[in-house]
C-alpha positions as a Markdown table, in Angstrom:
| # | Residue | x | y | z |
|---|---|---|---|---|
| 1 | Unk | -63.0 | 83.6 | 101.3 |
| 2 | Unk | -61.3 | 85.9 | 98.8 |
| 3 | Unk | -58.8 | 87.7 | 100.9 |
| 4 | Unk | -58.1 | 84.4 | 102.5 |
| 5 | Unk | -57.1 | 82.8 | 98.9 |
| 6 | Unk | -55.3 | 86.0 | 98.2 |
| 7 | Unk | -53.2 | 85.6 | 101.1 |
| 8 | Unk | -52.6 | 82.0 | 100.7 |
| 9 | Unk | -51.2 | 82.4 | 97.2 |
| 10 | Unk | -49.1 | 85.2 | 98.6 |
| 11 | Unk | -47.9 | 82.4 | 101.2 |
| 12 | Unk | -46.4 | 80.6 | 98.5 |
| 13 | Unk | -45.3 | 83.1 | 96.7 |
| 14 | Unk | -42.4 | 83.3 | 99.6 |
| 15 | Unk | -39.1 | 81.8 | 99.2 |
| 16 | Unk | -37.7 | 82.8 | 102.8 |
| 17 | Unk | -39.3 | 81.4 | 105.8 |
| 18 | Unk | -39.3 | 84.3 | 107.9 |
| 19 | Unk | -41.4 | 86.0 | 105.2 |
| 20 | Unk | -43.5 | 82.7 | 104.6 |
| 21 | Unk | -44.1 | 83.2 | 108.4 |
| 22 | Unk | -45.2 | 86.6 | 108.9 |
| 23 | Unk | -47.5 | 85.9 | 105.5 |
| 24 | Unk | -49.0 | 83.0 | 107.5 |
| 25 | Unk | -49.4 | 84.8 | 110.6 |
| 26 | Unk | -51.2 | 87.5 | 108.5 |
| 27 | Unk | -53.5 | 85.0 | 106.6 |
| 28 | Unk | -54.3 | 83.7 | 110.2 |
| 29 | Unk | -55.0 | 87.4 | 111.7 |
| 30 | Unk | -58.3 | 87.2 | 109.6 |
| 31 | Unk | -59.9 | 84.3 | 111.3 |
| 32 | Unk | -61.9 | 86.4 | 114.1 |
| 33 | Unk | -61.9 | 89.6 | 116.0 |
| 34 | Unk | -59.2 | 90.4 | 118.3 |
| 35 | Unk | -57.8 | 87.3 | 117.5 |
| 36 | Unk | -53.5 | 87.3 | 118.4 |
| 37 | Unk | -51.2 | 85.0 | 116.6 |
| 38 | Unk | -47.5 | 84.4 | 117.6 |
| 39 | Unk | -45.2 | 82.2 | 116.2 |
| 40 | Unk | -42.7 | 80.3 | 118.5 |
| 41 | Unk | -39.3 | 79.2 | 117.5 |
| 42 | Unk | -38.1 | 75.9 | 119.4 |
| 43 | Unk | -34.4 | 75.8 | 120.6 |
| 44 | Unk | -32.2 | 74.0 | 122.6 |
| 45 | Unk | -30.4 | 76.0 | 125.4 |
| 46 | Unk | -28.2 | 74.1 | 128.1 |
| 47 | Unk | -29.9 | 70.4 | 127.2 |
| 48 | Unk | -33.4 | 71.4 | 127.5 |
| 49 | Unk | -36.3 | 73.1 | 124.9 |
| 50 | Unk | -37.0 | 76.5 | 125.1 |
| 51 | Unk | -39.6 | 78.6 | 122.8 |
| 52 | Unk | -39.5 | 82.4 | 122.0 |
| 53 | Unk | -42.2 | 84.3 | 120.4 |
| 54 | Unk | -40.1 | 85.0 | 116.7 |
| 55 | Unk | -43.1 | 86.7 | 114.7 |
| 56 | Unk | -46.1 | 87.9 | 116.6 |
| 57 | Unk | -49.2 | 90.9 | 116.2 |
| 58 | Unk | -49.4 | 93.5 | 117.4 |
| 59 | Unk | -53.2 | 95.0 | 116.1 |
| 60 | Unk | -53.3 | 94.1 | 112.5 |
| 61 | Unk | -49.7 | 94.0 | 111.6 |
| 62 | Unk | -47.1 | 91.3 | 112.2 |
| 63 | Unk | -43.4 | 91.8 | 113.9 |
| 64 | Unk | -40.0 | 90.0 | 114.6 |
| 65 | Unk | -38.4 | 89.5 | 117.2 |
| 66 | Unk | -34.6 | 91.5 | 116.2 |
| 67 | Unk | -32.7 | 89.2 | 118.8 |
| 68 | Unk | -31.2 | 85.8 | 118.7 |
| 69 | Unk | -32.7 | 83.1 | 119.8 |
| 70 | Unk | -30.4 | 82.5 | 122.9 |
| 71 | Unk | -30.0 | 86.1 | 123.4 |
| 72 | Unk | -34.1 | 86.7 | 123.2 |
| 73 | Unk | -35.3 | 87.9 | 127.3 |
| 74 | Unk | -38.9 | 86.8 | 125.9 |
| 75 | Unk | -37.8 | 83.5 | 125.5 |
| 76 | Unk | -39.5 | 80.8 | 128.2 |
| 77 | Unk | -38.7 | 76.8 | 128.9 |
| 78 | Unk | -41.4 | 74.5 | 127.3 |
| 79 | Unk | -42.9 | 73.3 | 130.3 |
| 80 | Unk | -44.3 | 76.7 | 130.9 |
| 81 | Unk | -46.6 | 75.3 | 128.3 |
| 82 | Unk | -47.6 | 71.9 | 129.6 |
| 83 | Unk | -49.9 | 71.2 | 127.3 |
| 84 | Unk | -47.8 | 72.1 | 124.3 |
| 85 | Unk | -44.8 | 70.3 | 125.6 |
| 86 | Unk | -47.3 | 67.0 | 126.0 |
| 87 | Unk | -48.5 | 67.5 | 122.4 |
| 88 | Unk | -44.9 | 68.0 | 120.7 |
| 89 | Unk | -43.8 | 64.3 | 122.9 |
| 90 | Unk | -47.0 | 62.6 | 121.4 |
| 91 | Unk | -46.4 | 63.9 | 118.2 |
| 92 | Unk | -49.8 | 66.2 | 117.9 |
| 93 | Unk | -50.7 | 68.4 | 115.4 |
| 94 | Unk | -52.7 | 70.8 | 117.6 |
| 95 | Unk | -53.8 | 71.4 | 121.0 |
| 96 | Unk | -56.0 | 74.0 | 123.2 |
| 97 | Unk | -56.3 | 75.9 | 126.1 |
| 98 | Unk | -59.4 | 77.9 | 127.8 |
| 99 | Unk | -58.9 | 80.8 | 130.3 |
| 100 | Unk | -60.6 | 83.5 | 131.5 |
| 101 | Unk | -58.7 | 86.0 | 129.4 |
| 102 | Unk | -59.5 | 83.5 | 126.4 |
| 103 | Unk | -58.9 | 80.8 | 124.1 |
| 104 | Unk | -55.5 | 79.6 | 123.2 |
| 105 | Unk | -54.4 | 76.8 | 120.4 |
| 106 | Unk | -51.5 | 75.8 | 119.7 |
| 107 | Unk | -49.8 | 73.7 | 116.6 |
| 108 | Unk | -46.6 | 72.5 | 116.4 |
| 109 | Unk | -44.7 | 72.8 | 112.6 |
| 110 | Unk | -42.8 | 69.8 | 111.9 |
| 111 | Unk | -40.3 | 68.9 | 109.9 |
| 112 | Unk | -39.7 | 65.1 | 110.1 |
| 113 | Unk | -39.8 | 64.2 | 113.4 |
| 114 | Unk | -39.0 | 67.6 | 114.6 |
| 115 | Unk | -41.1 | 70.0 | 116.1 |
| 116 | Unk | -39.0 | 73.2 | 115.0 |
| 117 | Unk | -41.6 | 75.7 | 115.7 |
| 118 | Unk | -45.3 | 76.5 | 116.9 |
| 119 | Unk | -48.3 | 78.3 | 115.7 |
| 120 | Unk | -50.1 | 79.9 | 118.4 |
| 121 | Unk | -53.6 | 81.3 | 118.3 |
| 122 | Unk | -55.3 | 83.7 | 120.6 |
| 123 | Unk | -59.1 | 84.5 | 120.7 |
| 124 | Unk | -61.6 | 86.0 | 123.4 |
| 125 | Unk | -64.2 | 83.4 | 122.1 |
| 126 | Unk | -64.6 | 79.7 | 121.4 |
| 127 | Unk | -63.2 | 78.2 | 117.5 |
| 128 | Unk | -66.2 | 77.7 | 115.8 |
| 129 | Unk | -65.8 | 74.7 | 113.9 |
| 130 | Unk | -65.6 | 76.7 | 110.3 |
| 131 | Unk | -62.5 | 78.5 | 112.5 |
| 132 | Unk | -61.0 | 75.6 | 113.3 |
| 133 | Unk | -61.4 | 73.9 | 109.6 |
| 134 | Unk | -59.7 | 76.9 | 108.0 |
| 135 | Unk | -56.8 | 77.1 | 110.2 |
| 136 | Unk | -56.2 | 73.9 | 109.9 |
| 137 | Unk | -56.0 | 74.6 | 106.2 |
| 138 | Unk | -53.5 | 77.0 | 106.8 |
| 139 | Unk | -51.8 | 75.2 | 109.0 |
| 140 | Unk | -50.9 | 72.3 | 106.4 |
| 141 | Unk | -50.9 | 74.3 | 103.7 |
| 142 | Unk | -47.4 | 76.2 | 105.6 |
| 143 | Unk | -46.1 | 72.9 | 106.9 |
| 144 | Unk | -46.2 | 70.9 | 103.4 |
| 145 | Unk | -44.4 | 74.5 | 102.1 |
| 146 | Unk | -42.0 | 74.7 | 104.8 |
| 147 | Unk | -41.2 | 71.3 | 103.9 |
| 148 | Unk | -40.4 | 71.9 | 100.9 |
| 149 | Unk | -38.5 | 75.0 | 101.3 |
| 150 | Unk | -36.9 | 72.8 | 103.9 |
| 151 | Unk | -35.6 | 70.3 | 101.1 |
| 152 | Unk | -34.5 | 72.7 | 98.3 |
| 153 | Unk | -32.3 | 74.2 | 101.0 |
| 154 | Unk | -30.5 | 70.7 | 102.0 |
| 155 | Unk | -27.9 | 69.1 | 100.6 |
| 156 | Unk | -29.5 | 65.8 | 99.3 |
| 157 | Unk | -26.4 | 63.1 | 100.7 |
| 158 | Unk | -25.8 | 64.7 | 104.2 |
| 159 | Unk | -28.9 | 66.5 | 104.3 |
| 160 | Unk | -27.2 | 69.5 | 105.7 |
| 161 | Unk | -27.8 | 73.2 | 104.4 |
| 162 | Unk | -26.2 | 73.7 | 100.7 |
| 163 | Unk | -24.1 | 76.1 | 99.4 |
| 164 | Unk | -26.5 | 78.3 | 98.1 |
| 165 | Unk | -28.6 | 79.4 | 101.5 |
| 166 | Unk | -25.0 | 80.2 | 102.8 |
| 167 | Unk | -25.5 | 84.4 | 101.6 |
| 168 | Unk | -28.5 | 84.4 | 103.5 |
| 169 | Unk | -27.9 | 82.6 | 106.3 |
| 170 | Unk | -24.5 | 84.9 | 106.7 |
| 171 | Unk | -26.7 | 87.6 | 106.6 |
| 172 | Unk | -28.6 | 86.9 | 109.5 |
| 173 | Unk | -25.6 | 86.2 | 111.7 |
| 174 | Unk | -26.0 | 89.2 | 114.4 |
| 175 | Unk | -23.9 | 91.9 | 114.9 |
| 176 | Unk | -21.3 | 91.1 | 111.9 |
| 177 | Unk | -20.4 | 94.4 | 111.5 |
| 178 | Unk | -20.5 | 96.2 | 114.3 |
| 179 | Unk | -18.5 | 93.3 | 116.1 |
| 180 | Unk | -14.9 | 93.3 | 115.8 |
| 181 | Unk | -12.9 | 90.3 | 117.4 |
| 182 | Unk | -9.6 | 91.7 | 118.3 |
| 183 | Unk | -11.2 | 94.2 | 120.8 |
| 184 | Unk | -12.0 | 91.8 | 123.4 |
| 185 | Unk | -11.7 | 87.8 | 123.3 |
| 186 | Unk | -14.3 | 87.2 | 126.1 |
| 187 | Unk | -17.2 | 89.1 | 124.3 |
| 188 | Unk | -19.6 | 86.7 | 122.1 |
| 189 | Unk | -19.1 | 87.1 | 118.6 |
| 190 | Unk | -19.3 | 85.1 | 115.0 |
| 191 | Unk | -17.0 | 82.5 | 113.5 |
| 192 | Unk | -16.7 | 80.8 | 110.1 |
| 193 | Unk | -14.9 | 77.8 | 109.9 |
| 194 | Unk | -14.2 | 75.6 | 106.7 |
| 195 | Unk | -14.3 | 71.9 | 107.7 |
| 196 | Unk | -12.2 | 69.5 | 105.3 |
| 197 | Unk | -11.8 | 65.6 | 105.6 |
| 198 | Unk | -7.9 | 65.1 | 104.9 |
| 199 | Unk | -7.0 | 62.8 | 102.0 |
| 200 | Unk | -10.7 | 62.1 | 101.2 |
| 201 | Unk | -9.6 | 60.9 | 97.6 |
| 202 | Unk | -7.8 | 58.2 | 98.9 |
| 203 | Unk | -10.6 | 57.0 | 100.6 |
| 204 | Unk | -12.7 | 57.0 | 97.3 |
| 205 | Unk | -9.9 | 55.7 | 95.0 |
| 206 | Unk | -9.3 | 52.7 | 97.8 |
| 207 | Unk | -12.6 | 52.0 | 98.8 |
| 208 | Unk | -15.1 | 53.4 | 96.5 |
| 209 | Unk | -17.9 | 55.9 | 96.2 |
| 210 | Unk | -20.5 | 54.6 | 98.3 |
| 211 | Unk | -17.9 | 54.0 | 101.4 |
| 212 | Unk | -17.0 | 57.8 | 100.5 |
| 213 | Unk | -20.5 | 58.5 | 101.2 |
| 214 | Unk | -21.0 | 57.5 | 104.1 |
| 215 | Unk | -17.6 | 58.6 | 105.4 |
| 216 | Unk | -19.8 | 62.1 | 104.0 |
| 217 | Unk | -22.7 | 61.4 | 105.9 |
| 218 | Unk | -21.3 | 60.3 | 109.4 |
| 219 | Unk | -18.9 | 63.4 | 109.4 |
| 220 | Unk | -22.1 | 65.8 | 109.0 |
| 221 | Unk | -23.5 | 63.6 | 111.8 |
| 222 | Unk | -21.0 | 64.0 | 113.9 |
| 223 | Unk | -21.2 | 68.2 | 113.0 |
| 224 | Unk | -25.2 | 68.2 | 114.0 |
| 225 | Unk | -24.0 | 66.2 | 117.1 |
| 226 | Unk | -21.6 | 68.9 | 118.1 |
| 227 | Unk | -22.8 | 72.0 | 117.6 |
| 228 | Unk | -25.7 | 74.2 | 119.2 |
| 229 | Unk | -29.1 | 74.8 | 117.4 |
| 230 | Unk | -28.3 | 78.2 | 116.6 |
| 231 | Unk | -24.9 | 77.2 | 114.9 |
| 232 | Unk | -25.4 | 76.9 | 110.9 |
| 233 | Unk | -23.9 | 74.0 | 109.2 |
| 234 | Unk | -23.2 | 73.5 | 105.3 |
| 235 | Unk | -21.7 | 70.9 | 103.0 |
| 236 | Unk | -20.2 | 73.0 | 100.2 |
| 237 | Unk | -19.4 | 70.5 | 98.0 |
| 238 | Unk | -16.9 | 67.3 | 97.9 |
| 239 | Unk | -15.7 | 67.0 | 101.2 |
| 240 | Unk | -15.8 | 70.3 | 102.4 |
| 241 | Unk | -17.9 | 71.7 | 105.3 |
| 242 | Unk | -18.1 | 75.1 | 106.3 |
| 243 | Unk | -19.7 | 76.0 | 110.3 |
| 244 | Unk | -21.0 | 79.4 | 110.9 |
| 245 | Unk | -21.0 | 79.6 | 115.4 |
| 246 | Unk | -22.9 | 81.9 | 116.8 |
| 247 | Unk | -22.6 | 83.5 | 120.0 |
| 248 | Unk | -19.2 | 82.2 | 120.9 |
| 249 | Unk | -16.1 | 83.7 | 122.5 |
| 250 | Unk | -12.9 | 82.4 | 120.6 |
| 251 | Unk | -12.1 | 80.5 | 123.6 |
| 252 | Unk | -15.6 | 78.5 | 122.7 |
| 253 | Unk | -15.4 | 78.4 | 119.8 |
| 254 | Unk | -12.0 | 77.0 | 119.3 |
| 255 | Unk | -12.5 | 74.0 | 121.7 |
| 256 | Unk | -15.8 | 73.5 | 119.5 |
| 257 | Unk | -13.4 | 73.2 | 116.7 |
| 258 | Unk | -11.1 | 71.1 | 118.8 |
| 259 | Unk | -13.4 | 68.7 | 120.5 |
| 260 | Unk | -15.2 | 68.1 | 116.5 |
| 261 | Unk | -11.4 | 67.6 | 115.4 |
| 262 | Unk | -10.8 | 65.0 | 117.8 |
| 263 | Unk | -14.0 | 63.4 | 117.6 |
| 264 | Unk | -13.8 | 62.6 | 113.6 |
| 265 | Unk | -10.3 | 61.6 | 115.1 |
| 266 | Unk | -11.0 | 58.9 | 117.1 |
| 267 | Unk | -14.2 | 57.4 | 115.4 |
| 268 | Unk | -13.6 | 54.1 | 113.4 |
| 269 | Unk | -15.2 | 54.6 | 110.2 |
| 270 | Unk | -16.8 | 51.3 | 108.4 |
| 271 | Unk | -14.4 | 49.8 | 106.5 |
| 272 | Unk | -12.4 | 52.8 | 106.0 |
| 273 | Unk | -10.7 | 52.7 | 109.8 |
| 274 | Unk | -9.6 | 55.9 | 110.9 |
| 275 | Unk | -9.6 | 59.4 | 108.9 |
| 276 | Unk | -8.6 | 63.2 | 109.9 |
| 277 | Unk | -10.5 | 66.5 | 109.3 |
| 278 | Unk | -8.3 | 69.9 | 109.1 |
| 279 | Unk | -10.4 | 73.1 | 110.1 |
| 280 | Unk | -9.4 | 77.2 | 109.5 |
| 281 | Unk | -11.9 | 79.5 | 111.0 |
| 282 | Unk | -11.8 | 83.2 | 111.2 |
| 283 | Unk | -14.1 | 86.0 | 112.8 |
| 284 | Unk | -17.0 | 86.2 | 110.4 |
| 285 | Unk | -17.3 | 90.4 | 110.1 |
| 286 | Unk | -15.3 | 92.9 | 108.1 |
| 287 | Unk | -16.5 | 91.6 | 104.6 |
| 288 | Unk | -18.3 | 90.0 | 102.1 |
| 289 | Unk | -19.2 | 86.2 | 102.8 |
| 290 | Unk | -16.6 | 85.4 | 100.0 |
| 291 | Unk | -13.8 | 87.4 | 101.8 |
| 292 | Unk | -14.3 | 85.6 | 105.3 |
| 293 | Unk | -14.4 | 81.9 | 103.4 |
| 294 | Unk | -11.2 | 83.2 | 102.3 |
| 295 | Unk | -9.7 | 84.5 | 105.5 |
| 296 | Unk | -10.6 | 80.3 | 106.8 |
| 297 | Unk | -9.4 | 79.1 | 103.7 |
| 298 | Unk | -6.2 | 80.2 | 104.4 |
| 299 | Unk | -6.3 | 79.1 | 107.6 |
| 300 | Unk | -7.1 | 75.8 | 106.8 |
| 301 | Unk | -4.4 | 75.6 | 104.0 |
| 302 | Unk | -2.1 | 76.8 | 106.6 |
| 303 | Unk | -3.1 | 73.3 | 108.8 |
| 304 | Unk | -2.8 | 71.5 | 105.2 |
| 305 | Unk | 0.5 | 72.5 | 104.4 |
| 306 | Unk | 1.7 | 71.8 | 108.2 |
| 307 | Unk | 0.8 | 68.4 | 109.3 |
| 308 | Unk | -3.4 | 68.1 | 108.6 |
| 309 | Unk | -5.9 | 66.7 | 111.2 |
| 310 | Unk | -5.6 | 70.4 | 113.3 |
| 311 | Unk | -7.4 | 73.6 | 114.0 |
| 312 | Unk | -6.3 | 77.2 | 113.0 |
| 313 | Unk | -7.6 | 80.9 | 113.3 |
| 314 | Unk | -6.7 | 83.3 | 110.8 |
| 315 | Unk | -6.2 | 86.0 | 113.0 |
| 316 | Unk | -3.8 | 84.4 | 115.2 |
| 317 | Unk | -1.8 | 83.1 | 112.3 |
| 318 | Unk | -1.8 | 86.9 | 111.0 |
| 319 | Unk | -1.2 | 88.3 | 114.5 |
| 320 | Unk | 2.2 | 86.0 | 114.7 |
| 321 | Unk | 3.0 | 86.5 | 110.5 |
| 322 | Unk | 2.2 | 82.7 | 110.0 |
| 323 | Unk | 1.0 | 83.4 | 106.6 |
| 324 | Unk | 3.6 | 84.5 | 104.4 |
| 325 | Unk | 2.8 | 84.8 | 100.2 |
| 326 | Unk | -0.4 | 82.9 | 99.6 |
| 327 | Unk | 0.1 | 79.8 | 96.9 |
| 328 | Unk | -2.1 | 80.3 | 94.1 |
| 329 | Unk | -4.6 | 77.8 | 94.0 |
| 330 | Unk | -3.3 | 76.0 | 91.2 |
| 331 | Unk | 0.2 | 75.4 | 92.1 |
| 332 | Unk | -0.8 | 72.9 | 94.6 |
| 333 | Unk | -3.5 | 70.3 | 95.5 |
| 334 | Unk | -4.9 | 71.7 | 98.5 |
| 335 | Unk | -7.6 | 68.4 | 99.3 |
C-alpha cells in the first residue's frame, strides 16, 4: 500500500495533465504482473470519434506518443472498440473484455458530459476484486483532479481556456520552429489568430453588462462550434479571443477565419441585433508567444483601422507593405 500512496500524492503533485497522466499510468503499472496500461485520447476527425494510444508502457516505464493527434498512424475509429464506444454512449464509468491473450478494461475520463479520454488496462489474468477496488480508486482520484485542473485552466464566463495556459499550450503546437510558412502554402502548418468583437463597448454602455455577457458567451460558442478538436481556443480578457489552428494550410485556415467571421455576422444576438468580429492571424513560428500575438495584433489593427468585421494575415499585409509605422498603443483606441 505504501508505494501506492506514494504515487498517488505524486499524482497530485502534477500541475500538467500529460504529467498527471503518465503518473497515473505508473501508479496503475503496480496493480499486477505484466499488467499494460495505455491511455487513449478521444478526437474528432471528419465527423466521427477516433482514439490514439497518447501515454502507454512499455515494461515498467511509461511513453508518449510525439505526434499529433490527427497526424498519429496509431490512431483507430472508436468502433474498433465496441464495447467502449457502447460504454462512453451510456455514460459508463468502466467496462471489460476477456480474450485469449488476456483481460482488457477500459474507463472512460470525463469531463462533464465528455468522455475526453480512456484508461485502458491490460492483464493475462482475471481483476481480483481488491484489483478492481484500487483502480477504481485511482481512477476517481485522476478524474476529480483532472477536473479540477480542467477548471483553473477555463475562463469562468465562456468557459474557454484563459490566458495563462496560453505559454504552454503554444508550446505544444508541433513543428513551430522548424516550420516556416512562406516556403510552401499547401503544407500544414500553425496559425495564431486574435479574435475581437468590434465596438463591444457600445454594446455594454447601451445594453448593459449582463447582455454583454452573453454576447461573450455565444461568440465562444460559436468558436467551439467552428473549429476542430485539436484547435486551442482562449478568451484573453474583455472581448478578445485568440485561436491557435493546428494542422492547416493558409488556404484552411483563412476560410476557418472567414466562415467564423461571417457566422458571428449573420447571427441575431438577443437584444443586441447584429454585431461584427475583426480577426489578424499570422503563422505561429519564428518567436516568442508574445512576438506572434503581436505579428496578429497588427493584423487585426490593420482590419480595425480599415473598415472592421474582416480577416487579415500578417504576412500578406507585409508581403504587399500594408503595414507602414505602427501607432503606439496609446494614440488610439484600438477596441
Amino acid at each position: 500500500m505504501k508505494p501506492l500512496l506514494r504515487n498517488l500524492a505524486e499524482m497530485t503533485a502534477h500541475r500538467d495533465h500529460l504529467r498527471l497522466e503518465v503518473s497515473v499510468l505508473s501508479t496503475l503499472l503496480l496493480q499486477g504482473r505484466d499488467t499494460r496500461v495505455r491511455a487513449l485520447e478521444m478526437f474528432t476527425r471528419d465527423g466521427e470519434t477516433w482514439l490514439r494510444p497518447r501515454s502507454w508502457s512499455e515494461g515498467e516505464r511509461i511513453v508518449t506518443s510525439e505526434y499529433e493527434a490527427l497526424a498519429d498512424p496509431a490512431a483507430f475509429a472508436l468502433p474498433e472498440l465496441p464495447e467502449l464506444a457502447k460504454c462512453i454512449a451510456s455514460g459508463g464509468k468502466s467496462v471489460g473484455r476477456v480474450e485469449e491473450h488476456g483481460h482488457t478494461l477500459w474507463m472512460p475520463v470525463w469531463l462533464g458530459e465528455r468522455a475526453h479520454a480512456c484508461l485502458e488496462i491490460t492483464q493475462p489474468k482475471a481483476f481480483t476484486r481488491h484489483q478492481r477496488d484500487v483502480i477504481a480508486g485511482v481512477y476517481l482520484v485522476y478524474q476529480n483532479y483532472q477536473s479540477l485542473l480542467d477548471y483553473s485552466e477555463r475562463d469562468a464566463l465562456t468557459g474557454l481556456l484563459n490566458r495563462k495556459t496560453f505559454d504552454e499550450q503554444f508550446a505544444r503546437q508541433p513543428g513551430v520552429e522548424s516550420w516556416d510558412a512562406r516556403q510552401d502554402p499547401e503544407v500544414p502548418g500553425q496559425w495564431l489568430a486574435v479574435v475581437d468583437i468590434d465596438h463591444f463597448k457600445l454594446v455594454n454602455d447601451r445594453f448593459g453588462h449582463l447582455y454583454g455577457d452573453e454576447v461573450l458567451i455565444l461568440v465562444a460558442n460559436r468558436l467551439r462550434s467552428l473549429f476542430r478538436s485539436q484547435d486551442r481556443i482562449f478568451r484573453f480578457g474583455g472581448e478578445e479571443f485568440v485561436v491557435l489552428l493546428r494542422s492547416a494550410t493558409l488556404a484552411q485556415a483563412r476560410m476557418a477565419l472567414e466562415r467564423l467571421r461571417s457566422t458571428i455576422e449573420a447571427h441575431e444576438f438577443p437584444q443586441i441585433g447584429h454585431i461584427t468580429v475583426s480577426i489578424g492571424f499570422a503563422a505561429a513560428q519564428g518567436g516568442a508567444p508574445v512576438e506572434v500575438i503581436g505579428r496578429a495584433d497588427q493584423a487585426l489593427y490593420f482590419a480595425k483601422e480599415h473598415g472592421r468585421n474582416q480577416v487579415r494575415h500578417y504576412e500578406d499585409l507585409v508581403a504587399s507593405a500594408s503595414l507602414g509605422q505602427k501607432v503606439a498603443h496609446d494614440e488610439v483606441e484600438l477596441f
